[in-house]
């Protein structure tokens, strides 16, 4: 292992932090620092100067860590210097002249993983934590970093091993036909329970994606009811064209905003009406596609809808949250509408009245509690893929048990399920290619 260095902070700030990690860290540092740090105590901070021969480059603080008690598990140090581009480049250059090499993206975290400081899913959580932009994504990354997902996987592994040993017991004594060691129905219920847990984890991916990329909210209704006006009002930006011509919006327009720490992705759509216009028809087809992938539907009206309209909308919104928005309250009295008890909010998108109430209603219908109370939320596509493959293997075990297949056939699939799940934490030997893929998305310096 060579010794690596990189700038860990974004350039342009008042301070810059340069990280060094590897067996030669303290020796290399001592060549460019005014004090000899090779004998210094771990977890100490040292004031001094970075020098290039006789020339002083900067006045700095050096924090010092020794293996294995550091982020990477190696001897390492962090130099806090002034944020000047010149100083930072000069310090890095001096470190490299004295034997360091520039770190690759994510190389510190990769070393932390290779040195057993964290498992692979925790290493991935570090990248998510750095990228987290609101409370929900922060919470998910933090829970993964603290090992909640890893320990759930550990429990699954134990159950799978238990199932394996029960099957092996059956095999060892298969000559004694009169002996029944593992009741097959017991094996079946253990396998079922494992599969339920794997499936639940895999299903949480959809919620994880929604929280990460924004909960999709479709803004729909007839033409000219004020959908685009509402989008612009929500985004506080002139994002979509507004006009009193029916059928102004043709394509779907999407953008995200945060409401109370949750990201929502609003999708403005083409107004629904009968039309001969080919392009508008394509737009309306897209409206239905947007409804399809939305979790929440904002149905905007500017007149009392017919019972048929309501029933149609209820059908589109099946398994989704539907909020009726009575728009244009500045010029229309819409108090007496019969909406069959659907939840509704009265607003004027044009003048901004009722927006607070609407945002509250949107936030509540996201039902964050039920999204996040599923203790663990899978947010990473790689993990999702692993869970699906593990589910396939376990399904084969379940089917095999039902078909009374012999134990040795079943243990093959069980072994595969165990190995597959281990890919998430990197407990199995992880191919370099996979590691490379994971860490290449990190920033240099992490
Ligand atoms: N008085 C009043 N006019 C509004 C309100 N909201 C929208 N409008 C007007 O209604 C007209 C249509 O608004 P848009 O936002 O383009 O309506 P849309 O639903 O996106 O229409 P399409 O894209 O054609 O489906 C514009 O002239 C808006 O200024 C409102 O709250 N009050
Ligand atoms: Mg529009």
Coordinates of C-alpha atoms and ligand atoms in Angstrom, one line a residue:
X1 CA 0.0 0.0 0.0
X2 CA 1.4 3.3 -1.0
X3 CA 0.8 6.6 0.7
X4 CA -1.9 8.8 -0.9
X5 CA -2.8 12.4 -0.7
X6 CA -5.6 14.6 -1.9
X7 CA -7.5 17.8 -1.2
X8 CA -10.7 16.8 0.8
X9 CA -12.5 20.1 0.7
X10 CA -14.0 22.0 -2.1
X11 CA -11.6 24.6 -3.6
X12 CA -12.3 28.2 -3.0
X13 CA -13.0 28.2 0.8
X14 CA -11.0 30.0 3.5
X15 CA -9.4 26.7 4.5
X16 CA -8.4 23.6 2.6
X17 CA -7.9 20.2 4.2
X18 CA -5.4 17.9 2.6
X19 CA -5.6 14.3 3.6
X20 CA -2.7 11.9 3.7
X21 CA -3.0 8.1 4.3
X22 CA -0.7 5.2 4.2
X23 CA 2.3 3.7 6.0
X24 CA 4.7 6.5 5.1
X25 CA 2.3 9.3 6.0
X26 CA 4.0 10.7 9.1
X27 CA 7.5 10.3 7.6
X28 CA 6.6 12.1 4.4
X29 CA 4.8 14.8 6.3
X30 CA 7.9 15.3 8.5
X31 CA 9.9 16.2 5.5
X32 CA 7.7 19.2 4.7
X33 CA 6.6 20.2 8.2
X34 CA 8.6 22.2 10.7
X35 CA 8.3 19.5 13.3
X36 CA 9.3 15.8 13.2
X37 CA 6.0 13.9 13.5
X38 CA 7.3 10.4 13.1
X39 CA 7.2 9.9 16.9
X40 CA 4.2 12.0 17.7
X41 CA 1.3 10.6 19.7
X42 CA -1.9 9.5 17.8
X43 CA -5.0 11.7 17.9
X44 CA -3.0 14.9 18.4
X45 CA -3.0 18.2 16.6
X46 CA 0.2 20.1 15.8
X47 CA 0.7 23.7 14.9
X48 CA 3.6 24.5 12.5
X49 CA 4.6 25.5 9.0
X50 CA 4.8 23.7 5.7
X51 CA 8.1 24.5 4.1
X52 CA 9.8 24.0 0.8
X53 CA 13.4 23.9 1.7
X54 CA 13.9 27.3 3.5
X55 CA 10.8 28.8 2.1
X56 CA 7.7 28.9 4.3
X57 CA 4.6 28.0 2.3
X58 CA 1.9 28.2 4.9
X59 CA 1.0 28.2 8.6
X60 CA -1.0 25.1 9.2
X61 CA -2.5 22.7 11.7
X62 CA -1.9 19.0 11.3
X63 CA -4.2 16.3 12.9
X64 CA -2.6 13.0 13.3
X65 CA -4.0 9.5 13.5
X66 CA -2.3 6.1 13.8
X67 CA -3.4 2.7 12.5
X68 CA -5.8 1.2 13.1
X69 CA -7.6 4.1 14.7
X70 CA -8.2 6.3 11.7
X71 CA -10.8 6.6 9.0
X72 CA -8.8 4.4 6.6
X73 CA -7.4 2.2 9.3
X74 CA -3.9 3.4 8.3
X75 CA -1.5 6.0 9.6
X76 CA -2.9 9.2 8.4
X77 CA -2.9 13.0 8.8
X78 CA -5.0 16.0 7.8
X79 CA -3.3 19.3 7.0
X80 CA -5.6 22.3 7.5
X81 CA -4.0 25.1 5.4
X82 CA -5.3 28.3 3.9
X83 CA -7.6 27.8 1.0
X84 CA -5.5 29.4 -1.6
X85 CA -5.2 27.4 -4.9
X86 CA -1.4 28.2 -4.9
X87 CA -0.9 26.9 -1.3
X88 CA -2.9 23.8 -1.9
X89 CA -1.2 22.9 -5.1
X90 CA 2.2 23.6 -3.5
X91 CA 1.5 21.4 -0.5
X92 CA 0.3 18.5 -2.7
X93 CA 3.3 18.9 -4.9
X94 CA 5.7 18.8 -1.9
X95 CA 3.9 15.7 -0.6
X96 CA 4.2 14.0 -4.0
X97 CA 7.9 14.9 -4.3
X98 CA 8.5 13.2 -1.0
X99 CA 6.8 10.0 -1.9
X100 CA 3.0 10.4 -1.8
X101 CA 0.8 9.7 -4.8
X102 CA -2.5 11.5 -5.7
X103 CA -5.5 9.5 -4.4
X104 CA -8.1 8.1 -6.8
X105 CA -11.8 9.0 -6.3
X106 CA -13.1 7.3 -3.2
X107 CA -9.7 5.7 -2.4
X108 CA -9.8 6.7 1.3
X109 CA -13.1 5.0 1.7
X110 CA -12.1 2.0 -0.4
X111 CA -9.1 1.6 2.0
X112 CA -11.4 1.9 5.0
X113 CA -13.4 -1.0 3.5
X114 CA -10.4 -3.1 2.6
X115 CA -9.0 -2.6 6.1
X116 CA -12.3 -3.7 7.7
X117 CA -13.3 -0.3 9.1
X118 CA -16.7 -0.6 7.3
X119 CA -18.5 -3.0 5.0
X120 CA -19.3 -2.2 1.4
X121 CA -22.8 -1.0 2.0
X122 CA -21.5 1.4 4.7
X123 CA -18.9 2.7 2.3
X124 CA -21.6 3.4 -0.3
X125 CA -23.6 5.2 2.5
X126 CA -20.6 7.6 2.8
X127 CA -21.2 8.7 -0.8
X128 CA -24.9 9.0 -0.1
X129 CA -24.3 11.0 3.0
X130 CA -22.1 13.5 1.2
X131 CA -24.7 13.8 -1.6
X132 CA -27.7 14.1 0.8
X133 CA -29.6 17.3 0.3
X134 CA -32.5 17.0 2.7
X135 CA -33.6 15.4 5.9
X136 CA -34.9 12.2 4.3
X137 CA -31.9 11.4 2.2
X138 CA -29.6 12.3 5.2
X139 CA -31.6 10.0 7.5
X140 CA -31.4 7.0 5.0
X141 CA -27.7 7.4 4.4
X142 CA -27.0 7.8 8.2
X143 CA -29.0 4.6 9.0
X144 CA -27.1 2.7 6.4
X145 CA -23.7 4.1 7.5
X146 CA -24.5 3.1 11.1
X147 CA -25.0 -0.4 9.9
X148 CA -28.7 -1.0 10.3
X149 CA -28.9 -2.5 6.8
X150 CA -25.8 -4.6 7.4
X151 CA -27.2 -6.0 10.6
X152 CA -30.5 -6.9 8.9
X153 CA -28.5 -8.7 6.2
X154 CA -26.5 -10.5 8.9
X155 CA -29.8 -11.8 10.4
X156 CA -30.9 -13.0 7.0
X157 CA -27.6 -14.8 6.5
X158 CA -28.0 -16.5 9.9
X159 CA -31.4 -17.7 9.0
X160 CA -30.1 -19.0 5.6
X161 CA -27.3 -20.8 7.4
X162 CA -29.7 -22.4 9.8
X163 CA -31.8 -23.6 6.9
X164 CA -28.6 -25.0 5.3
X165 CA -27.6 -26.9 8.4
X166 CA -31.1 -28.3 8.9
X167 CA -31.0 -29.6 5.3
X168 CA -27.5 -31.1 5.8
X169 CA -28.7 -32.9 8.9
X170 CA -31.4 -34.4 6.8
X171 CA -28.8 -35.5 4.2
X172 CA -26.4 -37.0 6.7
X173 CA -29.0 -39.3 8.0
X174 CA -30.8 -40.0 4.8
X175 CA -30.0 -43.7 5.0
X176 CA -32.2 -44.0 8.1
X177 CA -35.5 -43.6 6.4
X178 CA -37.3 -43.9 9.7
X179 CA -35.5 -40.9 11.1
X180 CA -37.0 -37.5 10.3
X181 CA -34.7 -34.8 11.4
X182 CA -35.9 -31.7 9.8
X183 CA -39.6 -31.5 9.3
X184 CA -40.1 -30.2 5.8
X185 CA -42.9 -28.0 6.7
X186 CA -40.6 -26.3 9.2
X187 CA -38.0 -25.8 6.5
X188 CA -40.7 -24.4 4.3
X189 CA -41.9 -21.8 6.8
X190 CA -38.3 -20.7 7.5
X191 CA -37.7 -20.3 3.8
X192 CA -40.9 -18.4 3.4
X193 CA -40.1 -16.0 6.2
X194 CA -36.6 -15.3 4.7
X195 CA -38.2 -14.6 1.4
X196 CA -40.7 -12.2 2.9
X197 CA -37.9 -10.2 4.5
X198 CA -35.9 -10.1 1.3
X199 CA -39.0 -9.1 -0.6
X200 CA -39.8 -6.4 1.9
X201 CA -36.3 -5.0 1.5
X202 CA -36.6 -5.1 -2.3
X203 CA -39.9 -3.3 -2.2
X204 CA -38.6 -0.5 -0.1
X205 CA -36.4 0.5 -3.0
X206 CA -39.3 2.2 -4.7
X207 CA -39.8 4.4 -1.6
X208 CA -36.1 4.9 -1.4
X209 CA -36.0 6.1 -5.0
X210 CA -39.0 8.4 -4.4
X211 CA -37.3 9.9 -1.4
X212 CA -34.0 10.3 -3.2
X213 CA -35.2 11.6 -6.5
X214 CA -38.3 13.3 -5.3
X215 CA -41.8 12.0 -4.7
X216 CA -43.6 12.2 -8.1
X217 CA -46.6 14.5 -8.1
X218 CA -48.7 14.8 -11.3
X219 CA -50.6 18.0 -11.9
X220 CA -53.6 17.1 -14.0
X221 CA -56.9 18.4 -15.2
X222 CA -58.7 19.9 -18.1
X223 CA -57.1 22.6 -20.3
X224 CA -56.8 26.1 -19.0
X225 CA -57.6 25.3 -15.4
X226 CA -54.2 26.7 -14.2
X227 CA -51.9 23.7 -14.0
X228 CA -48.9 25.5 -15.4
X229 CA -49.6 28.5 -13.3
X230 CA -49.6 26.2 -10.2
X231 CA -46.3 24.6 -11.2
X232 CA -44.7 28.0 -11.6
X233 CA -46.2 29.1 -8.2
X234 CA -44.8 26.0 -6.5
X235 CA -41.4 26.3 -8.1
X236 CA -41.4 30.1 -7.6
X237 CA -40.1 30.2 -11.1
X238 CA -41.5 30.9 -14.6
X239 CA -40.9 27.3 -15.7
X240 CA -43.9 26.6 -17.9
X241 CA -45.7 28.7 -20.4
X242 CA -49.0 30.1 -19.2
X243 CA -51.7 31.4 -21.5
X244 CA -55.4 31.5 -21.8
X245 CA -55.3 29.4 -25.0
X246 CA -56.6 26.0 -24.3
X247 CA -54.0 23.3 -24.9
X248 CA -50.9 25.4 -24.1
X249 CA -48.9 22.7 -22.5
X250 CA -48.1 19.8 -24.8
X251 CA -45.2 18.1 -23.2
X252 CA -44.8 17.1 -19.6
X253 CA -42.6 19.5 -17.6
X254 CA -40.9 18.3 -14.4
X255 CA -39.0 20.0 -11.6
X256 CA -38.3 19.4 -7.9
X257 CA -38.8 21.4 -4.7
X258 CA -38.4 20.6 -1.1
X259 CA -41.4 20.9 1.2
X260 CA -40.5 20.4 4.9
X261 CA -37.3 18.6 4.1
X262 CA -38.8 16.2 1.6
X263 CA -38.1 16.5 -2.1
X264 CA -41.2 16.4 -4.4
X265 CA -41.0 16.1 -8.2
X266 CA -43.9 18.1 -9.8
X267 CA -45.0 17.1 -13.3
X268 CA -47.1 19.6 -15.2
X269 CA -49.1 17.9 -17.9
X270 CA -51.1 18.6 -21.1
X271 CA -54.7 19.4 -20.2
X272 CA -57.1 16.6 -20.8
X273 CA -59.7 17.2 -23.6
X274 CA -61.0 15.7 -26.8
X275 CA -58.8 17.1 -29.6
X276 CA -58.0 16.5 -33.3
X277 CA -54.6 17.9 -32.9
X278 CA -52.1 15.1 -33.3
X279 CA -49.3 16.7 -31.1
X280 CA -51.7 17.5 -28.4
X281 CA -53.0 14.0 -28.4
X282 CA -49.5 12.7 -27.9
X283 CA -49.2 15.2 -25.0
X284 CA -52.4 13.8 -23.5
X285 CA -51.0 10.2 -23.7
X286 CA -48.1 11.5 -21.8
X287 CA -50.4 12.9 -19.2
X288 CA -51.8 9.5 -18.5
X289 CA -48.2 8.1 -18.3
X290 CA -47.4 10.8 -15.7
X291 CA -50.5 9.9 -13.7
X292 CA -49.3 6.3 -13.8
X293 CA -45.9 6.9 -12.3
X294 CA -47.1 9.5 -9.8
X295 CA -47.6 8.8 -6.1
X296 CA -49.7 11.9 -5.6
X297 CA -52.2 13.5 -8.1
X298 CA -53.2 17.1 -7.9
X299 CA -56.4 17.3 -9.9
X300 CA -57.1 21.0 -10.7
X301 CA -60.6 22.2 -11.5
X302 CA -62.2 25.5 -12.2
X303 CA -65.8 24.4 -12.4
X304 CA -67.8 21.7 -10.7
X305 CA -66.8 18.3 -12.1
X306 CA -69.5 15.8 -13.2
X307 CA -69.9 12.6 -11.2
X308 CA -68.5 10.8 -14.2
X309 CA -65.4 13.0 -14.1
X310 CA -64.9 12.2 -10.5
X311 CA -65.3 8.5 -11.0
X312 CA -62.9 8.5 -13.9
X313 CA -60.3 10.4 -11.9
X314 CA -60.8 8.0 -8.9
X315 CA -60.0 5.2 -11.3
X316 CA -56.8 6.8 -12.6
X317 CA -55.8 7.6 -9.0
X318 CA -56.3 4.1 -7.7
X319 CA -53.6 3.3 -5.1
X320 CA -52.5 6.9 -5.2
X321 CA -53.2 10.0 -3.2
X322 CA -55.6 12.3 -4.8
X323 CA -56.0 16.0 -3.9
X324 CA -58.7 18.1 -5.7
X325 CA -57.6 21.7 -6.1
X326 CA -60.3 24.3 -6.6
X327 CA -58.4 27.0 -8.5
X328 CA -59.2 30.6 -9.4
X329 CA -60.9 31.3 -6.1
X330 CA -60.1 35.0 -6.8
X331 CA -62.8 35.0 -9.5
X332 CA -64.9 31.9 -9.0
X333 CA -67.0 30.9 -6.0
X334 CA -66.4 27.2 -5.8
X335 CA -67.7 26.6 -2.2
X336 CA -70.7 24.5 -3.1
X337 CA -69.0 21.9 -5.3
X338 CA -70.0 18.3 -4.7
X339 CA -66.7 16.4 -4.7
X340 CA -68.0 13.2 -3.1
X341 CA -66.0 13.9 0.0
X342 CA -62.6 13.9 -1.8
X343 CA -60.0 16.0 0.0
X344 CA -59.8 19.4 -1.6
X345 CA -57.9 22.6 -1.2
X346 CA -59.0 26.0 -2.5
X347 CA -56.4 28.2 -4.1
X348 CA -55.6 31.0 -6.5
X349 CA -52.6 29.8 -8.3
X350 CA -52.4 33.2 -10.0
X351 CA -52.3 35.2 -6.8
X352 CA -50.8 32.6 -4.5
X353 CA -53.6 32.2 -2.0
X354 CA -54.1 28.9 -0.3
X355 CA -50.5 27.8 -1.1
X356 CA -49.5 27.0 2.5
X357 CA -52.5 24.8 3.0
X358 CA -51.8 23.1 -0.3
X359 CA -48.2 22.4 0.6
X360 CA -49.3 21.0 3.9
X361 CA -51.8 18.7 2.1
X362 CA -49.1 17.5 -0.3
X363 CA -46.7 16.9 2.5
X364 CA -49.3 14.9 4.4
X365 CA -50.3 12.8 1.5
X366 CA -46.7 11.8 0.9
X367 CA -47.2 9.9 4.1
X368 CA -43.5 10.0 5.0
X369 CA -44.1 8.1 8.1
X370 CA -45.3 5.0 6.3
X371 CA -42.5 5.5 3.7
X372 CA -39.8 5.6 6.3
X373 CA -41.2 3.5 9.2
X374 CA -40.3 0.5 7.2
X375 CA -37.1 0.4 9.4
X376 CA -34.8 -0.1 6.5
X377 CA -35.1 1.6 3.1
X378 CA -33.0 0.3 0.2
X379 CA -31.8 3.3 -1.8
X380 CA -29.0 1.8 -3.9
X381 CA -29.7 0.2 -7.3
X382 CA -26.9 -2.3 -6.8
X383 CA -28.4 -3.5 -3.5
X384 CA -31.8 -3.8 -5.2
X385 CA -30.4 -5.9 -7.9
X386 CA -28.7 -8.2 -5.4
X387 CA -32.0 -8.6 -3.4
X388 CA -33.9 -9.5 -6.6
X389 CA -31.4 -12.2 -7.4
X390 CA -31.4 -13.5 -3.8
X391 CA -35.2 -13.6 -4.0
X392 CA -34.9 -15.8 -7.1
X393 CA -32.6 -18.3 -5.4
X394 CA -34.9 -18.5 -2.3
X395 CA -37.9 -18.9 -4.6
X396 CA -36.2 -21.9 -6.1
X397 CA -35.6 -23.3 -2.6
X398 CA -39.3 -22.8 -1.7
X399 CA -40.4 -24.5 -4.9
X400 CA -37.9 -27.3 -4.4
X401 CA -39.3 -27.9 -0.9
X402 CA -42.8 -28.0 -2.3
X403 CA -41.7 -30.5 -4.9
X404 CA -40.0 -32.6 -2.3
X405 CA -36.6 -32.2 -4.1
X406 CA -33.7 -33.8 -2.3
X407 CA -31.6 -31.7 0.1
X408 CA -28.5 -31.6 -2.0
X409 CA -30.3 -29.9 -4.8
X410 CA -31.8 -27.4 -2.4
X411 CA -28.5 -26.6 -0.7
X412 CA -27.1 -25.5 -4.1
X413 CA -29.7 -22.7 -4.3
X414 CA -29.4 -21.9 -0.7
X415 CA -25.6 -21.4 -1.0
X416 CA -26.3 -19.2 -4.0
X417 CA -28.7 -17.0 -1.9
X418 CA -26.1 -16.7 0.8
X419 CA -23.4 -15.7 -1.6
X420 CA -25.6 -13.3 -3.5
X421 CA -26.7 -11.4 -0.3
X422 CA -23.0 -11.2 0.8
X423 CA -22.3 -9.1 -2.3
X424 CA -24.1 -6.2 -0.6
X425 CA -21.8 -6.0 2.3
X426 CA -18.8 -7.2 0.4
X427 CA -18.4 -10.2 2.7
X428 CA -17.7 -12.4 -0.3
X429 CA -14.6 -11.5 -2.2
X430 CA -15.7 -8.6 -4.3
X431 CA -14.4 -8.4 -7.9
X432 CA -12.2 -5.4 -8.6
X433 CA -14.5 -4.3 -11.3
X434 CA -17.4 -4.0 -8.9
X435 CA -15.2 -2.1 -6.4
X436 CA -14.0 0.2 -9.2
X437 CA -17.6 1.0 -10.1
X438 CA -18.6 1.8 -6.6
X439 CA -15.8 4.1 -5.8
X440 CA -15.4 5.9 -9.1
X441 CA -18.5 8.0 -8.2
X442 CA -16.9 9.3 -5.0
X443 CA -15.1 12.6 -5.0
X444 CA -11.3 12.6 -4.7
X445 CA -10.4 13.1 -1.1
X446 CA -13.1 10.8 0.3
Ligands
LIG1 N1 -58.1 34.4 -12.2 C1 -57.3 33.5 -12.3 N2 -56.7 33.0 -13.4 C2 -55.9 32.0 -13.4 C3 -55.5 31.3 -12.2 N3 -54.7 30.3 -12.4 C4 -54.5 30.4 -13.8 N4 -55.2 31.4 -14.3 C5 -55.3 31.7 -15.8 O1 -55.8 30.7 -16.5 C6 -55.2 30.6 -17.8 C7 -54.7 29.2 -18.1 O2 -53.6 29.0 -17.2 P1 -52.5 27.9 -17.4 O3 -51.7 27.8 -16.2 O4 -51.8 28.1 -18.7 O5 -53.5 26.6 -17.5 P2 -53.2 25.1 -17.9 O6 -54.0 24.3 -17.0 O7 -51.7 24.9 -17.8 O8 -53.6 25.0 -19.4 P3 -53.2 24.0 -20.5 O9 -51.7 24.0 -20.5 O10 -53.7 24.6 -21.8 O11 -53.8 22.7 -20.2 C8 -54.2 31.7 -17.8 O12 -54.7 32.9 -18.4 C9 -53.9 32.0 -16.3 O13 -53.4 33.3 -16.1 C10 -56.1 31.8 -11.0 O14 -55.9 31.3 -9.8 N5 -57.0 32.9 -11.0
LIG2 MG1 -50.3 24.3 -19.1

